[in-house]
XYZ file of C-alpha atoms in Angstrom:
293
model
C 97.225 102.264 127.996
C 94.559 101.286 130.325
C 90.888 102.791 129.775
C 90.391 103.626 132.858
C 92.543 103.834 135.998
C 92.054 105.000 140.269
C 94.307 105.114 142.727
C 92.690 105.306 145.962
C 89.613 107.188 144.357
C 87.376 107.823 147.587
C 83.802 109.810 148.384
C 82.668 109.929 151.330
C 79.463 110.883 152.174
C 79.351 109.778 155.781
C 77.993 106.923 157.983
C 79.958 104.361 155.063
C 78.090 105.537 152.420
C 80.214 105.971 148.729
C 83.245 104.620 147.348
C 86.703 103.913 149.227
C 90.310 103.633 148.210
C 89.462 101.725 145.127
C 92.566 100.903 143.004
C 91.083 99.472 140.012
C 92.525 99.419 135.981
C 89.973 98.941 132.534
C 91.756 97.749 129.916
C 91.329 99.044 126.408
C 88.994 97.304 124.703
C 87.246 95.104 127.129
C 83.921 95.011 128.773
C 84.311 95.488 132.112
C 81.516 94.608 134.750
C 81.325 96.651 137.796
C 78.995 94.042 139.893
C 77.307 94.902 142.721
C 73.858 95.676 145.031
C 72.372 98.205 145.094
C 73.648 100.904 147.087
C 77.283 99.131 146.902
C 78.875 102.305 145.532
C 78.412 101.454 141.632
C 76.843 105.157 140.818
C 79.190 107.161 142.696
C 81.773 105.543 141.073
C 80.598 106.299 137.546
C 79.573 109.351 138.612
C 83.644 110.497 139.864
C 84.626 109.121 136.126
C 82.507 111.110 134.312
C 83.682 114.389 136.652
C 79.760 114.924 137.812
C 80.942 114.716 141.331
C 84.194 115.601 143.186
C 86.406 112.923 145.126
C 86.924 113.127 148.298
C 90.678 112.001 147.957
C 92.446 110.159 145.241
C 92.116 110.025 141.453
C 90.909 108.719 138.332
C 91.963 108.924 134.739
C 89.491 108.175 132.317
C 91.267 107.811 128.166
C 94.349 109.225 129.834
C 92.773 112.305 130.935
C 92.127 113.214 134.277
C 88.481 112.632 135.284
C 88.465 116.245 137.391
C 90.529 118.617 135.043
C 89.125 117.323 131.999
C 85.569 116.037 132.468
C 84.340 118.167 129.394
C 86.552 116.041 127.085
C 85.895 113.057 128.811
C 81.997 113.653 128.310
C 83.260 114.273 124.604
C 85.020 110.782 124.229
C 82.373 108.553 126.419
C 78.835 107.432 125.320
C 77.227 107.506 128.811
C 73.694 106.163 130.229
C 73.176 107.389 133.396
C 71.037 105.239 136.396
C 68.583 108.411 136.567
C 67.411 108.948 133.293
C 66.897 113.067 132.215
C 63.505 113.997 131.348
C 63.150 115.687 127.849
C 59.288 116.009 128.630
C 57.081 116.932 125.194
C 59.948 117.049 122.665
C 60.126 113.472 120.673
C 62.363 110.944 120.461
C 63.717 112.257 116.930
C 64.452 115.424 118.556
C 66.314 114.612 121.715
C 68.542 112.133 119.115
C 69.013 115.665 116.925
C 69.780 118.067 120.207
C 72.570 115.317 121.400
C 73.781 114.787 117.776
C 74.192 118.445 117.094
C 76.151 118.685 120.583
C 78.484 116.225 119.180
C 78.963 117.492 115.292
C 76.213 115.569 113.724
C 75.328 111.771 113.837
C 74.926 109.804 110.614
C 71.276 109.698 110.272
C 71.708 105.586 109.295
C 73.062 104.772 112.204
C 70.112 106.455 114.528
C 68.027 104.345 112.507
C 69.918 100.811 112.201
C 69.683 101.557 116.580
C 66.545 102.194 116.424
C 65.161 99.505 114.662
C 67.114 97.240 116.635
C 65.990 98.587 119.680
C 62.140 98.508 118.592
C 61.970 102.333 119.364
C 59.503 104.883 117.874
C 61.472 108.154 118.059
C 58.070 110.122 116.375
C 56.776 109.704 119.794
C 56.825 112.079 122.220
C 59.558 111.422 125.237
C 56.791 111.403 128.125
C 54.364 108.986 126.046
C 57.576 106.701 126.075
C 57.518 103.999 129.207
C 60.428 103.560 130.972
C 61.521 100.650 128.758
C 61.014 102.927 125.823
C 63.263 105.864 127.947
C 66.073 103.419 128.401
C 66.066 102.456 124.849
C 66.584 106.246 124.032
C 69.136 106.800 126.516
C 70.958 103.370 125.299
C 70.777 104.871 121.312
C 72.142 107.966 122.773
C 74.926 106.857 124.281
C 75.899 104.256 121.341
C 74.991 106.594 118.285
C 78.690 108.642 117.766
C 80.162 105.085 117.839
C 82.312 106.669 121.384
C 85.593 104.602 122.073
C 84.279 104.515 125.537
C 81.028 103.434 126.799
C 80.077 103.645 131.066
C 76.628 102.202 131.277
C 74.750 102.182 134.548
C 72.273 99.501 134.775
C 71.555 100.017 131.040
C 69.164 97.054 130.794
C 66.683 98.651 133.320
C 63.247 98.279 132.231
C 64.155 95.990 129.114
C 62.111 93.289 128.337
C 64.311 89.949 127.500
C 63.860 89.985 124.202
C 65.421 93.903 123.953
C 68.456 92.314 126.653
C 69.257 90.473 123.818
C 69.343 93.247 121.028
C 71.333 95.201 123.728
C 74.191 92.458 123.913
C 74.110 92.199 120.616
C 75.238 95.901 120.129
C 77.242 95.801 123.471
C 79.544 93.130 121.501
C 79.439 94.848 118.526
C 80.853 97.633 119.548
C 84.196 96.011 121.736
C 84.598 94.021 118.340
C 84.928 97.630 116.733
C 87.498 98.598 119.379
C 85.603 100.305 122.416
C 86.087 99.704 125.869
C 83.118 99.440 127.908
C 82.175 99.997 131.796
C 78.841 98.559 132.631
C 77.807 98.385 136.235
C 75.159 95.798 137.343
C 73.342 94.006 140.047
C 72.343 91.396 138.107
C 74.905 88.050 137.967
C 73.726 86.659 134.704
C 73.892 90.014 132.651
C 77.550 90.127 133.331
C 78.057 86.946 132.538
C 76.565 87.395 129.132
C 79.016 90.068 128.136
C 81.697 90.800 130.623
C 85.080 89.645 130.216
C 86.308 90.731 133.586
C 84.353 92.041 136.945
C 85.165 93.606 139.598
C 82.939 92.930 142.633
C 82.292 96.071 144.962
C 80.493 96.051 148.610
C 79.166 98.620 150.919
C 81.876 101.101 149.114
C 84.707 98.760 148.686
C 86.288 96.952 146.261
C 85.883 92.882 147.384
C 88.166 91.412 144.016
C 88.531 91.723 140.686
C 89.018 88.971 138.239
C 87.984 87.192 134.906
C 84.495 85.901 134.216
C 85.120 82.191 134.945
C 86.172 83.141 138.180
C 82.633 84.176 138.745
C 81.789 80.059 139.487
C 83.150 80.944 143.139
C 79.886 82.497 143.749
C 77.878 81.186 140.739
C 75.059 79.817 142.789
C 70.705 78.554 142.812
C 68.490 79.167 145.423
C 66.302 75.930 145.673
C 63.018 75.115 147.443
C 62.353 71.446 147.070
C 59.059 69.671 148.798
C 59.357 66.164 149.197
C 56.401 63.350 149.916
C 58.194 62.035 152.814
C 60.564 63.140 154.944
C 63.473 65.218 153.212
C 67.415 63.315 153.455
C 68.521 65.830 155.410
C 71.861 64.548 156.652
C 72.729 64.107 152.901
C 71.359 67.907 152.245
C 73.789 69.371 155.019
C 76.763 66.975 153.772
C 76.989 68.393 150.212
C 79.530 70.923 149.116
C 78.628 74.277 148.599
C 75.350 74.302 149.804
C 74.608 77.129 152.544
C 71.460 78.042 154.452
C 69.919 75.047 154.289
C 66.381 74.611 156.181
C 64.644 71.563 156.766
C 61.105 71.919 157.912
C 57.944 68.806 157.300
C 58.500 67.813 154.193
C 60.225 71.011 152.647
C 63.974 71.837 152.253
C 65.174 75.109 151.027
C 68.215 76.720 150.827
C 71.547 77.841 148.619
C 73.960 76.177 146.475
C 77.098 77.176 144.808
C 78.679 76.258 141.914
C 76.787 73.399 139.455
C 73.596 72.090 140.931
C 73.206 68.427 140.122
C 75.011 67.342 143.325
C 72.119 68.276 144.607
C 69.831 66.442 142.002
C 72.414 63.590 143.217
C 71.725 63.628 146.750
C 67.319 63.437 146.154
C 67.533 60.964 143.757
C 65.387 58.228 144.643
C 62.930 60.658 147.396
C 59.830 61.329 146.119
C 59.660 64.790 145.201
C 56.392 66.685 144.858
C 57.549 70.307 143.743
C 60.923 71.702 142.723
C 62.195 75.321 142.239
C 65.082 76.547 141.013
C 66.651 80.629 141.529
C 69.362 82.674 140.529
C 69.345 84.541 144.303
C 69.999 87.998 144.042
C 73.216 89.578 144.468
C 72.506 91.065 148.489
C 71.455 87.371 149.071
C 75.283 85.988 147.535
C 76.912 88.610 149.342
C 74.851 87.635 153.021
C 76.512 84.246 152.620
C 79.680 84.581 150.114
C 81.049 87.526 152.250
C 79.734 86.944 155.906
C 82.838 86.081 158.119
């Protein structure tokens, strides 16, 4: 059985704005990327599985149960962080852990605090002393405390430094080695890469493909910026493969590259080069070149 499946699960808000006809299927036990920029339709979409909002046509199943009909048990079954965080103003971290707990039967009390350690969090504190890192963190313990068989995250690594990324993979994996499916949107390439086993792309609303994570080297790509002492080799810049955008101004060349970067290390070889830099571009930028047609 499939964690999650739509068929032609739309909402339409007007003037293109929200999620159409998307056809899409989760498979038990995998972590699934939903990959996207912002404002693609990423929300809305979680939003429709967790039965927060209404479709405008089609459906979704979320477990095997219908996302509409039976949102309660869904909410029951999934350990959800949502891309607006709630506020839980003065109480403390220990007691928004106890309220949600208690909603769900109890929590063992070792496993809030194996998360919490893990995660660096002080749960004595009070929630509006936390910063929005700190928030996160909460909503992340939250959502993976009850050890759920079904995790949607939206943009869980939101205000997380790099070093709490890491502890957040780290549990992300654990848990799909323990058997839970996960659904973790993003607009950020190299998170999903880290833990995703598939992705499905989605832009303005629909979805663009779906496919494993090594398929992701189609639009794996650097943003460069090179200045050179003399004049740049700009016939050899505009003859390699994959490279889009490219500029050529004085002694500067900037521009895109897909796939592995040292053809381009190739082609300056030998040119004098005063300053080098290197970018993942962000997603909007990928999509301005990968998509445009």
């Amino acid at each position: 059985m499939d964690a999650v499946t739509t068929r032609g699960l739309t909402k339409d808000y007007g003037s293109g704005r929200g999620i159409f006809d998307l056809d899409l299927a989760v498979r038990e036990g995998e972590i699934f990327g939903f990959l996207g920029p912002n404002g693609a339709g990423k929300t809305t979409t979680i939003r429709l599985l967790m039965g927060m909002i209404r479709p405008t046509r089609g459906s979704a199943e979320v477990l095997g149960l219908d996302a509409q009909h039976d949102s309660v048990e869904v909410k029951r079954r999934v350990g959800y962080v949502p891309g607006e965080l709630p506020q839980w103003g003065g109480w403390r971290g220990s007691e928004v852990v106890a309220y949600i707990g208690g909603l769900r039967g109890g929590v063992p009390e070792k496993d809030v605090s194996a998360l919490a350690r893990r995660l660096d969090l002080d749960l004595s504190r009070k929630y509006r002393e936390y910063s929005h890192g700190n928030k996160q963190k909460l909503a992340l313990l939250i959502a993976f405390m009850h050890r759920p068989p079904f995790l949607i995250l939206d943009e869980p690594t939101s205000g997380l430094d790099p070093l709490h990324q890491q502890a957040f993979y780290g549990i992300l994996r654990e848990a799909r080695a323990a058997g839970a499916t996960v659904f973790v949107s993003s607009h950020v390439l190299s998170e999903v890469e880290h833990v995703c086993d598939r992705v499905g792309i989605v832009r303005e609303g629909r979805l663009v493909t779906v496919g494993h994570i090594g398929e992701l080297a189609g639009i794996r790509a650097h943003r460069f910026e090179i200045e050179f002492a003399d004049a740049p080799p700009a016939d050899r810049l505009r003859a390699l493969e994959g490279v889009e955008q490219l500029a050529v101004e004085d002694h500067l060349a900037t521009g895109m590259i897909r796939g592995s970067i040292e053809p381009l290390l190739a082609a300056i070889a030998g040119h004098r080069v005063v300053a080098l830099t290197s970018r993942e571009p962000t997603l909007e930028e990928v999509f301005l070149s990968y998509y445009s047609a």
